Short mmCIF file of C-alpha atoms in Angstrom, two decimals:
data_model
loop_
_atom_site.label_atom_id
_atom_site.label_comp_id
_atom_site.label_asym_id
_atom_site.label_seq_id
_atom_site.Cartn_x
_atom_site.Cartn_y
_atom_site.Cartn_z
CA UNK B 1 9.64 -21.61 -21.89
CA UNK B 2 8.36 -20.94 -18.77
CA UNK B 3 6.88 -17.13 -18.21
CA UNK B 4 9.91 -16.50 -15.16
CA UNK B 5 12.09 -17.08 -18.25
CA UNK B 6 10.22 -14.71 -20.66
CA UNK B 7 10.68 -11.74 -18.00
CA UNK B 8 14.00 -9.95 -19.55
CA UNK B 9 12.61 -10.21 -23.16
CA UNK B 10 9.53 -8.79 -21.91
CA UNK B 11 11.29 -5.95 -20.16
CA UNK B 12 14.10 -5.44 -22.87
CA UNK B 13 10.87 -5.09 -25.46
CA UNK B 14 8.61 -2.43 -23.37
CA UNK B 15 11.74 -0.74 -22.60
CA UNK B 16 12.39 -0.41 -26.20
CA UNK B 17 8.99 0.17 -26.81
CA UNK B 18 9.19 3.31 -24.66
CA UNK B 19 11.95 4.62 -26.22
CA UNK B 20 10.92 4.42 -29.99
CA UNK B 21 7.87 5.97 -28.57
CA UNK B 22 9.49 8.87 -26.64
CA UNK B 23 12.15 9.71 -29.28
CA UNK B 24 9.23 10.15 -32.13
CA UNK B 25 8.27 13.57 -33.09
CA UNK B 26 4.97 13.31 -33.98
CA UNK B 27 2.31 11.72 -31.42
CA UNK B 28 -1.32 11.57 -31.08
CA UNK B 29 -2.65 15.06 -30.82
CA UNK B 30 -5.65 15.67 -28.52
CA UNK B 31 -8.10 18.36 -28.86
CA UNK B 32 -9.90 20.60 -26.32
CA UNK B 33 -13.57 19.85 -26.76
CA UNK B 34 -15.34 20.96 -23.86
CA UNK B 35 -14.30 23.44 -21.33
CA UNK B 36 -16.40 22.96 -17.87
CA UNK B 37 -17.42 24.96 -15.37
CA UNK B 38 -14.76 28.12 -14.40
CA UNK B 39 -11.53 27.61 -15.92
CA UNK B 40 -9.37 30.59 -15.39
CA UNK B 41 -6.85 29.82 -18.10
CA UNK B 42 -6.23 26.61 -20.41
CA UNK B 43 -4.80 23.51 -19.37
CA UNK B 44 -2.44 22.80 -18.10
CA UNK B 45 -2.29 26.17 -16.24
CA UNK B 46 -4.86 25.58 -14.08
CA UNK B 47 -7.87 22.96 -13.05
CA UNK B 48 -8.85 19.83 -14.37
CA UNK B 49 -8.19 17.36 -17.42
CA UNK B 50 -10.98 14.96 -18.64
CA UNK B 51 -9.31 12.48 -21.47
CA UNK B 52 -10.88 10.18 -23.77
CA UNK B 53 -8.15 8.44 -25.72
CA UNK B 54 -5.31 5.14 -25.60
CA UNK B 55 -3.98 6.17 -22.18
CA UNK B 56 -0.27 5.24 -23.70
CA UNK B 57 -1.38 8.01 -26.36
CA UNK B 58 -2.07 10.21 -23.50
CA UNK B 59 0.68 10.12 -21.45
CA UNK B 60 3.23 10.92 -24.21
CA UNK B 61 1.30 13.96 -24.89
CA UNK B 62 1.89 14.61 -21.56
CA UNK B 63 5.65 13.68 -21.46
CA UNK B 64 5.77 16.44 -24.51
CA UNK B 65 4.62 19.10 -22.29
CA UNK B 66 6.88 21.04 -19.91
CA UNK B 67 4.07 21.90 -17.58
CA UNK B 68 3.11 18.23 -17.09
CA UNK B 69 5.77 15.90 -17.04
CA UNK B 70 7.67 15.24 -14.02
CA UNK B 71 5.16 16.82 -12.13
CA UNK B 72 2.07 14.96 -11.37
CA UNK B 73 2.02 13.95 -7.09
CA UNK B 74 0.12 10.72 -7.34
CA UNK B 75 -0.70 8.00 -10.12
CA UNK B 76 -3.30 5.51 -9.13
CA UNK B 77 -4.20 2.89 -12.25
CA UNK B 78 -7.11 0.25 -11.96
CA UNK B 79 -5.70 -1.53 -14.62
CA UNK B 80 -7.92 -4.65 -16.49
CA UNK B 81 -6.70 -7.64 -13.81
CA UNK B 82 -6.24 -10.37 -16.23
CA UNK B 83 -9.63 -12.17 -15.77
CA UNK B 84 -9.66 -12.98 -19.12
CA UNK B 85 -13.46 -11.88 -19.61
CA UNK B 86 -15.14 -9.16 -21.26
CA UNK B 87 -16.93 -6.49 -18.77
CA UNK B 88 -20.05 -4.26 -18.92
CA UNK B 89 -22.79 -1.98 -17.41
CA UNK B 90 -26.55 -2.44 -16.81
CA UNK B 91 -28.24 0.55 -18.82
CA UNK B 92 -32.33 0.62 -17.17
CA UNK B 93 -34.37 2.12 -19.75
CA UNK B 94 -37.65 3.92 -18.39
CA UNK B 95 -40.45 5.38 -20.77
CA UNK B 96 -43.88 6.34 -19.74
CA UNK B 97 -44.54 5.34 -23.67
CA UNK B 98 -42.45 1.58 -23.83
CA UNK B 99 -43.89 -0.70 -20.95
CA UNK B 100 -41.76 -3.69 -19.72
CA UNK B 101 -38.67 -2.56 -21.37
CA UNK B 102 -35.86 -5.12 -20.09
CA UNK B 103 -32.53 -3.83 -18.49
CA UNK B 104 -29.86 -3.70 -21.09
CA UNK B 105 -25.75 -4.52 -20.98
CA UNK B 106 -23.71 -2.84 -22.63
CA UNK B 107 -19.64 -3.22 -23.16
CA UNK B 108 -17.54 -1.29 -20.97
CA UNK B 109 -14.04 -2.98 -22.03
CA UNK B 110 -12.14 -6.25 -22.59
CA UNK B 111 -9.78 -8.19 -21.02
CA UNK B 112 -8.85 -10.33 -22.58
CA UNK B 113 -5.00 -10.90 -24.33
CA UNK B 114 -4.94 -13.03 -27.07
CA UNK B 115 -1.13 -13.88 -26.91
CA UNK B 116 -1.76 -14.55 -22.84
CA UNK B 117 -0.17 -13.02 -19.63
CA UNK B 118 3.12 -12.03 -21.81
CA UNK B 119 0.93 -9.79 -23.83
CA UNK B 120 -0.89 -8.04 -20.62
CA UNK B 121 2.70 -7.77 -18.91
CA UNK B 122 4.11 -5.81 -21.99
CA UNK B 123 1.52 -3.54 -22.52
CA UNK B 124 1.64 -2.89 -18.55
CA UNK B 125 5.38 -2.20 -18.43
CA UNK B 126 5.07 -0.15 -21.18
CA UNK B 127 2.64 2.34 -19.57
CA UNK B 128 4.51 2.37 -16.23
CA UNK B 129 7.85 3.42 -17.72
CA UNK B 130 5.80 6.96 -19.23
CA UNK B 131 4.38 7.07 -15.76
CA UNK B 132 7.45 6.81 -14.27
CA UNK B 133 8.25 10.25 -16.30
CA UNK B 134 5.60 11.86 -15.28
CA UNK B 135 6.09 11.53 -11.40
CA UNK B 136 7.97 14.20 -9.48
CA UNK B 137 10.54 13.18 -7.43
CA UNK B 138 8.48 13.46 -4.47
CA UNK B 139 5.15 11.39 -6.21
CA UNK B 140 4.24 8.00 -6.33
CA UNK B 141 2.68 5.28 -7.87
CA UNK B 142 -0.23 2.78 -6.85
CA UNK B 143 -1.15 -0.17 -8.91
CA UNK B 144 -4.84 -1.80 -8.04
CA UNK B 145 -4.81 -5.22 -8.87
CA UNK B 146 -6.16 -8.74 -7.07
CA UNK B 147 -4.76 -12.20 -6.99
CA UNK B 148 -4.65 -12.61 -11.29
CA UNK B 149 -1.22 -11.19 -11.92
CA UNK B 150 -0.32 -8.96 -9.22
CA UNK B 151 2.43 -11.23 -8.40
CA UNK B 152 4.09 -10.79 -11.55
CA UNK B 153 3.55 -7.11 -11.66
CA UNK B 154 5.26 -6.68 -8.57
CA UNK B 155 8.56 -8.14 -10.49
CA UNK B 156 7.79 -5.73 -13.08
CA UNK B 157 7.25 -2.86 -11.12
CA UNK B 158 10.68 -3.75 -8.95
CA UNK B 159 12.53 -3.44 -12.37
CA UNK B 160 11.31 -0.47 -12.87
CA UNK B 161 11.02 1.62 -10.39
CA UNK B 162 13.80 -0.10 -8.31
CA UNK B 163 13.31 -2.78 -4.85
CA UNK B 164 14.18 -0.22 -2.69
CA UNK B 165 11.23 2.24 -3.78
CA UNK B 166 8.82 -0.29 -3.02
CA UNK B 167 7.13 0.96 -0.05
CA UNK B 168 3.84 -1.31 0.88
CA UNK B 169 1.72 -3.98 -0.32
CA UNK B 170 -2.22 -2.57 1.03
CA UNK B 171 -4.62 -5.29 1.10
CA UNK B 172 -8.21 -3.71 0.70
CA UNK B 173 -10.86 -6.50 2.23
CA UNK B 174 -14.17 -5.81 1.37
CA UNK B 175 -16.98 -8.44 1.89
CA UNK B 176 -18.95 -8.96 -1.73
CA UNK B 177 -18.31 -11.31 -4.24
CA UNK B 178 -16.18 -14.38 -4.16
CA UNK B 179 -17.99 -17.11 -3.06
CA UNK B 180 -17.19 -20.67 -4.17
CA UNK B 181 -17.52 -23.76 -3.25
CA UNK B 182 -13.88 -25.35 -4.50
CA UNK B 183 -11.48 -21.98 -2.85
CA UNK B 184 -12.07 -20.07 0.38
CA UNK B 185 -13.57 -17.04 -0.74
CA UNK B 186 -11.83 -14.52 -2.24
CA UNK B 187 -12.63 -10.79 -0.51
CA UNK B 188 -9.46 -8.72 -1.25
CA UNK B 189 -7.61 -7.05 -3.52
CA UNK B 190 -4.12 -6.07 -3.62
CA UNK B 191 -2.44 -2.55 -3.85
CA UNK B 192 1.16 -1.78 -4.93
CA UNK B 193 2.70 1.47 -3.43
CA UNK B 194 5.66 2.79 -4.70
CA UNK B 195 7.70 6.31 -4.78
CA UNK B 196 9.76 7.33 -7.26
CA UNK B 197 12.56 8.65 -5.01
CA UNK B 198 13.51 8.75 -1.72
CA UNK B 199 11.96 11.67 -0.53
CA UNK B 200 8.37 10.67 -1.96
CA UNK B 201 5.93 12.44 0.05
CA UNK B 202 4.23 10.48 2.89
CA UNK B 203 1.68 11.07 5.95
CA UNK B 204 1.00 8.85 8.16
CA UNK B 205 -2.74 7.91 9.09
CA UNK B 206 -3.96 6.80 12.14
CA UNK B 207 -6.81 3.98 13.09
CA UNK B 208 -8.93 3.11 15.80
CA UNK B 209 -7.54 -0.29 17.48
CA UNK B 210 -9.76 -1.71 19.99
CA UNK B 211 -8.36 -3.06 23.23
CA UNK B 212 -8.82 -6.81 24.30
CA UNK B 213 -11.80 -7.59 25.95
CA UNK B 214 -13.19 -3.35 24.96
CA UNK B 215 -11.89 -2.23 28.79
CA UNK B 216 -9.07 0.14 29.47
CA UNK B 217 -6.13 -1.11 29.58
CA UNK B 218 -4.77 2.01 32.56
CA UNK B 219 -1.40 2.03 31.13
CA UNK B 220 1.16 4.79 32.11
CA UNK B 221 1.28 7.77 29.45
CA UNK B 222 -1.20 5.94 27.13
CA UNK B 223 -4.55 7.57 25.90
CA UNK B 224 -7.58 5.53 25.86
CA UNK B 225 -10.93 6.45 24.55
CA UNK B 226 -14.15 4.78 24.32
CA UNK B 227 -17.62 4.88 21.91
CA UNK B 228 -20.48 2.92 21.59
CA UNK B 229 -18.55 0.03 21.07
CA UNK B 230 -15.74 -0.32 23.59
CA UNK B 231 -12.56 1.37 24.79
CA UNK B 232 -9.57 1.94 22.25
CA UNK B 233 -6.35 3.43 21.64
CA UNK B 234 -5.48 5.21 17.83
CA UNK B 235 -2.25 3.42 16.10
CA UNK B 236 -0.11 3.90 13.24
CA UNK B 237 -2.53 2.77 10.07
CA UNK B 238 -2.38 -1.15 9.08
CA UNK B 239 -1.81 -2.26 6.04
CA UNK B 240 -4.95 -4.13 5.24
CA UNK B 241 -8.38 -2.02 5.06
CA UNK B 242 -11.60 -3.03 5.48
CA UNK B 243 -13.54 -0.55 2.95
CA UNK B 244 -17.28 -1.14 1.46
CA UNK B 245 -17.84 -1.95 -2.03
CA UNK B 246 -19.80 0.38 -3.91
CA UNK B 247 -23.41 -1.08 -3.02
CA UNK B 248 -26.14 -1.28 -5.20
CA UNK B 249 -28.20 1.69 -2.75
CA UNK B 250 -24.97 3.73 -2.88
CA UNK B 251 -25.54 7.08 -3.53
CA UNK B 252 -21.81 7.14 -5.64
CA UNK B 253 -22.83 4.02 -7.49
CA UNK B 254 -22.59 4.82 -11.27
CA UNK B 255 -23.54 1.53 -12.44
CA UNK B 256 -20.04 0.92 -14.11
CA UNK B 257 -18.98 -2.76 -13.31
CA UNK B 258 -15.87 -2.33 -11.70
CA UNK B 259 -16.20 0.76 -10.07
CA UNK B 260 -14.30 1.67 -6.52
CA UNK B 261 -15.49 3.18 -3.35
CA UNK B 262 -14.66 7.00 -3.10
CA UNK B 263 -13.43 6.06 0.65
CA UNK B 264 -10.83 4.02 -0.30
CA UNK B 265 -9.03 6.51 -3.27
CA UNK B 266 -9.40 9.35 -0.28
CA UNK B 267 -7.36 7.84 2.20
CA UNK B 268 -4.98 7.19 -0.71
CA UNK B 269 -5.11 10.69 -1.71
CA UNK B 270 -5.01 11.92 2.11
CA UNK B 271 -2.00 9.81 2.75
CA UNK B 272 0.26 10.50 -0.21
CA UNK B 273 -0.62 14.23 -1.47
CA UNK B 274 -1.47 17.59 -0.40
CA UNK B 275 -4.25 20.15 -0.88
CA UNK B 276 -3.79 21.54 -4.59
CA UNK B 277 -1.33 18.73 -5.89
CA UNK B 278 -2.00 16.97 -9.52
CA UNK B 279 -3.26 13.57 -9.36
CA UNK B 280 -4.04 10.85 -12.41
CA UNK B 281 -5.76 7.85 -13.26
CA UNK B 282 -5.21 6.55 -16.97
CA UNK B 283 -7.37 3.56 -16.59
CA UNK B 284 -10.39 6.43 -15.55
CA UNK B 285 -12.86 3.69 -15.56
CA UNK B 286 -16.28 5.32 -13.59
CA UNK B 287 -13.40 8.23 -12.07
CA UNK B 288 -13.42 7.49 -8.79
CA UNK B 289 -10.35 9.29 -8.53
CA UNK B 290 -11.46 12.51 -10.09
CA UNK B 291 -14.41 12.68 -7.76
CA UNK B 292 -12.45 11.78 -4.71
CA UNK B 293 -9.37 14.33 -5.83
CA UNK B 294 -12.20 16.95 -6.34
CA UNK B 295 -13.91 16.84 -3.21
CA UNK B 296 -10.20 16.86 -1.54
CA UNK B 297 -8.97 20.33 -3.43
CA UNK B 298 -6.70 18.20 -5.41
CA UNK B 299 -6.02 18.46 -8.86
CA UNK B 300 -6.85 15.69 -11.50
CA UNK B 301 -6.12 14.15 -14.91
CA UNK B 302 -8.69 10.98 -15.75
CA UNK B 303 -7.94 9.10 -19.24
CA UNK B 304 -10.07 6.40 -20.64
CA UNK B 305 -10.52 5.06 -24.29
CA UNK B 306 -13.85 3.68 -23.64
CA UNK B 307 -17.05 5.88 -24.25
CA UNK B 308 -19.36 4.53 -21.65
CA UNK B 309 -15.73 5.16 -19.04
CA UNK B 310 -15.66 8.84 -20.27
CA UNK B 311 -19.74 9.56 -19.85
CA UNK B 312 -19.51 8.08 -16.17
CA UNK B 313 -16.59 10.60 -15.63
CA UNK B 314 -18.01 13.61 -17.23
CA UNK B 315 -21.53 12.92 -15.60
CA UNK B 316 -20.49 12.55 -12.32
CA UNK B 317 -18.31 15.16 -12.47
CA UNK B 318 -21.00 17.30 -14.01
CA UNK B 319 -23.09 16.45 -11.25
CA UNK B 320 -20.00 17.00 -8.67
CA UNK B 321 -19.94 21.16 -10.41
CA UNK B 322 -16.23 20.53 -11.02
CA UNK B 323 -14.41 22.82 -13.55
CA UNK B 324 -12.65 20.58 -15.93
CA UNK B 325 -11.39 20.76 -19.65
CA UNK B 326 -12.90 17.65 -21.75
CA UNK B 327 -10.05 16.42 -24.46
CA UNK B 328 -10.62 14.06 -27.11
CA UNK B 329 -7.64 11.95 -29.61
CA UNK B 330 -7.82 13.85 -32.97
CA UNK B 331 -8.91 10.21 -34.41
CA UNK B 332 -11.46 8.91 -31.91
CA UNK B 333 -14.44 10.57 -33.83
CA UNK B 334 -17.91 8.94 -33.13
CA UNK B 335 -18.99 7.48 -35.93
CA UNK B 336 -18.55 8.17 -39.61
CA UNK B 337 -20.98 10.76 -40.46
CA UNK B 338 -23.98 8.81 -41.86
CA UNK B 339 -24.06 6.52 -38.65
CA UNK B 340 -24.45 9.79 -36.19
CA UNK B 341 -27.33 10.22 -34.23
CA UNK B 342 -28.72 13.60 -34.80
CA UNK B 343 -30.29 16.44 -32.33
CA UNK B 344 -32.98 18.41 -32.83
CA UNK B 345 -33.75 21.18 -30.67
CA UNK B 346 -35.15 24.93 -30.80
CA UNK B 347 -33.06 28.05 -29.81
CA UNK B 348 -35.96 31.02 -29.25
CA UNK B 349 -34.53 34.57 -27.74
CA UNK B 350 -37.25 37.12 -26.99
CA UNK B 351 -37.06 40.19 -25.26
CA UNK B 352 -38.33 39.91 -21.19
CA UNK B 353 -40.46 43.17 -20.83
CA UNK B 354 -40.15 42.79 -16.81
CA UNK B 355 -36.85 42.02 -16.29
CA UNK B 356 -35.52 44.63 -19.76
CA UNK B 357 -33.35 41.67 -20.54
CA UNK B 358 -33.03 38.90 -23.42
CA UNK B 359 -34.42 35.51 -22.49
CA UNK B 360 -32.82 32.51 -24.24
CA UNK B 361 -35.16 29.37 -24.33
CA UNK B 362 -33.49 26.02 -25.94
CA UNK B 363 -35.22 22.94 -25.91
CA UNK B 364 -34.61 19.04 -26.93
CA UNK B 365 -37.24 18.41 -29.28
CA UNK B 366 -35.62 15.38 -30.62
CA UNK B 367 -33.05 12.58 -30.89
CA UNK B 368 -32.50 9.86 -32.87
CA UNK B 369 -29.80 7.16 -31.75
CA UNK B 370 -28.59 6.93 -35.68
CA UNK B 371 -27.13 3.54 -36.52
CA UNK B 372 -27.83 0.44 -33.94
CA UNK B 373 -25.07 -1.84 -35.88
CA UNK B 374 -22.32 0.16 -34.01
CA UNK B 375 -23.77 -0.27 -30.19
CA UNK B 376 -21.83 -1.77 -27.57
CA UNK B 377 -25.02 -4.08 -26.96
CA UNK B 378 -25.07 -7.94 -27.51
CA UNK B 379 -27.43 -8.79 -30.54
CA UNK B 380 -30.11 -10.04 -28.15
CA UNK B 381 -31.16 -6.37 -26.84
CA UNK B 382 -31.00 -4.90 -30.41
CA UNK B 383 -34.88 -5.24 -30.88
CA UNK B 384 -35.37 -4.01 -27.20
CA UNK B 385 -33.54 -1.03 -27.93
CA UNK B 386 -34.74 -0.39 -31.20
CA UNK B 387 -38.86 -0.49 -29.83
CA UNK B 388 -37.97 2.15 -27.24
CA UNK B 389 -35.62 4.31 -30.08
CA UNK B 390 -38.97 4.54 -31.52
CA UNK B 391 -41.33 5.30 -29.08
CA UNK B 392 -39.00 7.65 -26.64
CA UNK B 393 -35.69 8.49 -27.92
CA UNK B 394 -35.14 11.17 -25.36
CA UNK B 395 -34.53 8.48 -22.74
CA UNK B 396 -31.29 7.46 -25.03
CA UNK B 397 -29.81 11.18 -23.97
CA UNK B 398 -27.54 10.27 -20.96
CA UNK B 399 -26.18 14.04 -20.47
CA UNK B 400 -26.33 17.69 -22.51
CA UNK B 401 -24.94 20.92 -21.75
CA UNK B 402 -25.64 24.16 -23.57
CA UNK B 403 -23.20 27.84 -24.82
CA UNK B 404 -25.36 30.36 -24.80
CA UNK B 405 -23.02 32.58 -25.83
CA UNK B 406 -20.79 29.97 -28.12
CA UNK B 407 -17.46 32.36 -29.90
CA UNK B 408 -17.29 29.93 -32.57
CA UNK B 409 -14.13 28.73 -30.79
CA UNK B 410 -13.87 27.57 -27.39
CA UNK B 411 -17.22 25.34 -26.39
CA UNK B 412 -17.83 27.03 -22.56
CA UNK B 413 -21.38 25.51 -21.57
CA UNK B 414 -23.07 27.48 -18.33
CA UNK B 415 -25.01 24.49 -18.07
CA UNK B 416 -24.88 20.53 -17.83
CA UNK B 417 -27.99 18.32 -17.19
CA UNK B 418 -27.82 15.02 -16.66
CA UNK B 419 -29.75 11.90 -16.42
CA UNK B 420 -31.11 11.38 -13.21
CA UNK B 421 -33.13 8.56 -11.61
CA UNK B 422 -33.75 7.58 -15.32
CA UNK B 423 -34.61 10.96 -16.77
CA UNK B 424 -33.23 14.05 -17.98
CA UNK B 425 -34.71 17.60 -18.36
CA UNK B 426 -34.20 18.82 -21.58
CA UNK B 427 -35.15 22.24 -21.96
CA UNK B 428 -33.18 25.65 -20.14
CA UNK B 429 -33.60 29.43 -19.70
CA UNK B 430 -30.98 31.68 -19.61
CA UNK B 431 -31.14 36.01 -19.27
CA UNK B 432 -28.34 37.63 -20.17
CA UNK B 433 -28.04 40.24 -23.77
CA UNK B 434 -27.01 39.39 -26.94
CA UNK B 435 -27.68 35.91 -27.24
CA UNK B 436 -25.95 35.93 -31.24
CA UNK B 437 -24.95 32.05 -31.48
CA UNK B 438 -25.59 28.55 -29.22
CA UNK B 439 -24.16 25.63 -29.22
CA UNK B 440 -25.59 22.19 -27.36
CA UNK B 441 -23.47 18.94 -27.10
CA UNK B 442 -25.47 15.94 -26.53
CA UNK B 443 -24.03 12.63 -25.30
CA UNK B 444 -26.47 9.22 -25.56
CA UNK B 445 -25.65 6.36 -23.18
CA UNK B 446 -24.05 4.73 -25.26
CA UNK B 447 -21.04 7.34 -25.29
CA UNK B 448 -21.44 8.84 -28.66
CA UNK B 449 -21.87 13.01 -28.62
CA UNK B 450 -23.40 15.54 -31.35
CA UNK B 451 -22.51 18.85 -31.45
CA UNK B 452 -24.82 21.03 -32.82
CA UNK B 453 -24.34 25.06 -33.19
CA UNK B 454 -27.61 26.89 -33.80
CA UNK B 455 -28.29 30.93 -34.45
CA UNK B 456 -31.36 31.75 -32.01
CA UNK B 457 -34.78 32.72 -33.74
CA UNK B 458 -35.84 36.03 -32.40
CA UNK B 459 -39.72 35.78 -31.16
CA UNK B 460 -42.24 38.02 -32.84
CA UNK B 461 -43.03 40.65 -30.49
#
């Protein structure tokens, strides 16, 4: 049967599939394990929402809650595009201790579907029926895909969320990648825009469009204007954009494989939200659209199941000072407890004579990676990796942050540090009084974090 045929089955199931899902009373729980930065009250009263978990998982949690569902403005998903191959990220290792060490991959997630494009449609409609849910009336959904299966999504998607709510196809042209010898190159990918409602929220952009031959044109009750590179009028936005990649000099680049520019989820965000509205990506990836939704005032939820997705996110957004809450699936612990790496650290409060105030000193001293057999790392770099586990295992730390002033209850850290330009600092200062109980979470680049709580030796005088 031919997969045209298979389309009502595979609608009837994910439709059923939602369902089941939506009428069960227990679901996934997630737990708050980081709060970041200057929360004023818990989500989802107010700021941010970091998620590492199965985004389906997610978004019924999200369904369950009041607050959340039927709320969010804008859903943009960079869903796995049916390549059928497995992706990664390069990982550089640098140790003034391990010469020559070589640049190591490391699994960032699959896709590929055993049971073939049936299997990736069913776990797609699945996911855009909750989404569906969660948009206001006013939101909207994009769908990043390229020429794979975006053809059949768009069936899917007009199923769902109904023809006459499909509002544009954007092509986004970039020039990397794609060159072959047997197909004209392929340099675009494909965006699917559609609202929930009629009155889904909408502002219209405008572009630069060059007139023929760069002169002025002198019509009646037209403005012209000219730059460096000719004369020009401004027009109603096209539907195809020309948008960079993220280069390998890019200042955003993260070094996650499939990573998008920050320029092209802005004028997404500038176009279809405004200034405080709630935002989400459950395919998070490197969180392009956290970063871009931060640095626009807007709100944001980013999901991912994969480790190495949810370090990107929380690094960069570290690194970005964004306030966020960091939630975790109750079952996606690390490791079991004899494979975890370990910290070791020292937590030394004295008393500071010239300022009259308590000085907190904790510093890394230590950390070992734990068990190598549950890496993300082809077999071939396991010897690489081990060698500079030996010699340097502070280079393994990809991010830590530090409570001074830990309540045994809610993780707030003052600080984050992350790895920069191959290194991270690993020790921090803090004045302030009454420094009782710390805590430190360390996360390796490989994803996995330690927590560690530690009662501060007090300095002989």
């Amino acid at each position: 049967m031919s997969l045209i045929m298979k389309f009502p089955d595979i609608l009837r199931e994910s439709r059923k599939m939602y369902e089941d899902q939506l009428s069960q009373e227990k679901i996934t729980d997630f737990y708050l394990t980081e709060r970041m930065g200057n929360q004023s009250a818990s989500w989802p009263k107010a700021g941010n929402l970091l998620v590492r978990g199965d985004n389906a998982d997610c978004m019924l949690w999200l369904a369950k809650n009041p607050d959340v569902s039927g709320k969010l403005k804008l859903i943009y998903v960079d869903p796995p595009f049916f390549t059928r191959a497995n992706y990664g990220a390069e990982m550089k290792l640098r140790s003034d201790k391990v010469k020559k060490i070589p640049a190591v991959r490391q699994r960032a997630y699959s896709d590929t579907w055993e049971n073939g494009m049936e299997e990736y449609l069913k776990m797609l409609a699945f996911r855009f029926y909750l989404m569906k849910d969660l948009l206001a009336d006013d939101g909207c959904l994009w769908v990043h895909l390229d020429w794979h299966a975006v053809h059949y999504v768009k069936v899917l998607l007009d199923e769902i969320f109904g023809e006459k709510h499909f509002i544009n196809e954007v092509v986004w042209q970039y020039k990397s990648g794609g060159a072959s010898k047997r197909t004209f190159a392929r340099k675009h990918d494909t965006l699917l825009f559609y609202s929930k409602t009629d009155k889904y929220y909408f502002l219209p952009q405008k572009e630069k469009s060059y007139n023929r031959g760069l002169k002025p044109y002198r019509f009646k009750g037209v403005k012209e204007y000219r730059d460096e590179v000719g004369w020009y009028t401004m027009v109603s936005q096209k539907d195809v954009w020309q948008i960079d990649m993220v280069g390998r000099t890019s200042s955003e680049r993260t070094g996650y494989v499939t990573q998008k520019p920050e320029a092209l989820l802005m004028r997404i965000l500038e176009s279809c939200t405004r200034e405080g509205d709630l935002c989400a990506d459950f395919f998070g990836g490197s969180g392009t659209l956290a970063a871009a939704a931060e640095k626009m005032g807007r709100r944001w939820i980013s999901c991912d199941s994969g480790r190495l997705a949810t370090v990107n996110t929380y690094g960069r957004m570290a690194a970005q000072q964004a306030a966020f809450d960091l939630y975790e699936a109750a079952d996606s612990a690390c490791l079991q407890k004899e494979q975890e790496p370990q910290i070791h650290l020292s937590a030394v409060r004295k008393k500071d004579s010239v300022l009259s105030r308590e000085v907190l000193e904790i510093q890394i001293t230590g950390y070992e990676p734990g068990s190598f057999r549950e890496l993300p790392i082809d077999e071939k770099y396991l010897s690489a990796v081990k060698e500079a586990a030996e010699a340097d295992p502070l280079q393994f730390i990809a991010c830590w942050s530090a409570d001074c002033r830990y309540d045994g209850k809610t993780y707030r850290p003052q600080v984050c540090f992350c790895r920069e330009n191959g290194n991270v600092k690993t020790s921090y200062t803090a004045f302030a009084d009454g420094f009782e109980m710390a805590a430190v979470r360390v996360t390796d680049i490989f994803g996995r974090a330690v927590f560690l709580t530690v009662k501060p030796v007090l300095a002989k005088e």
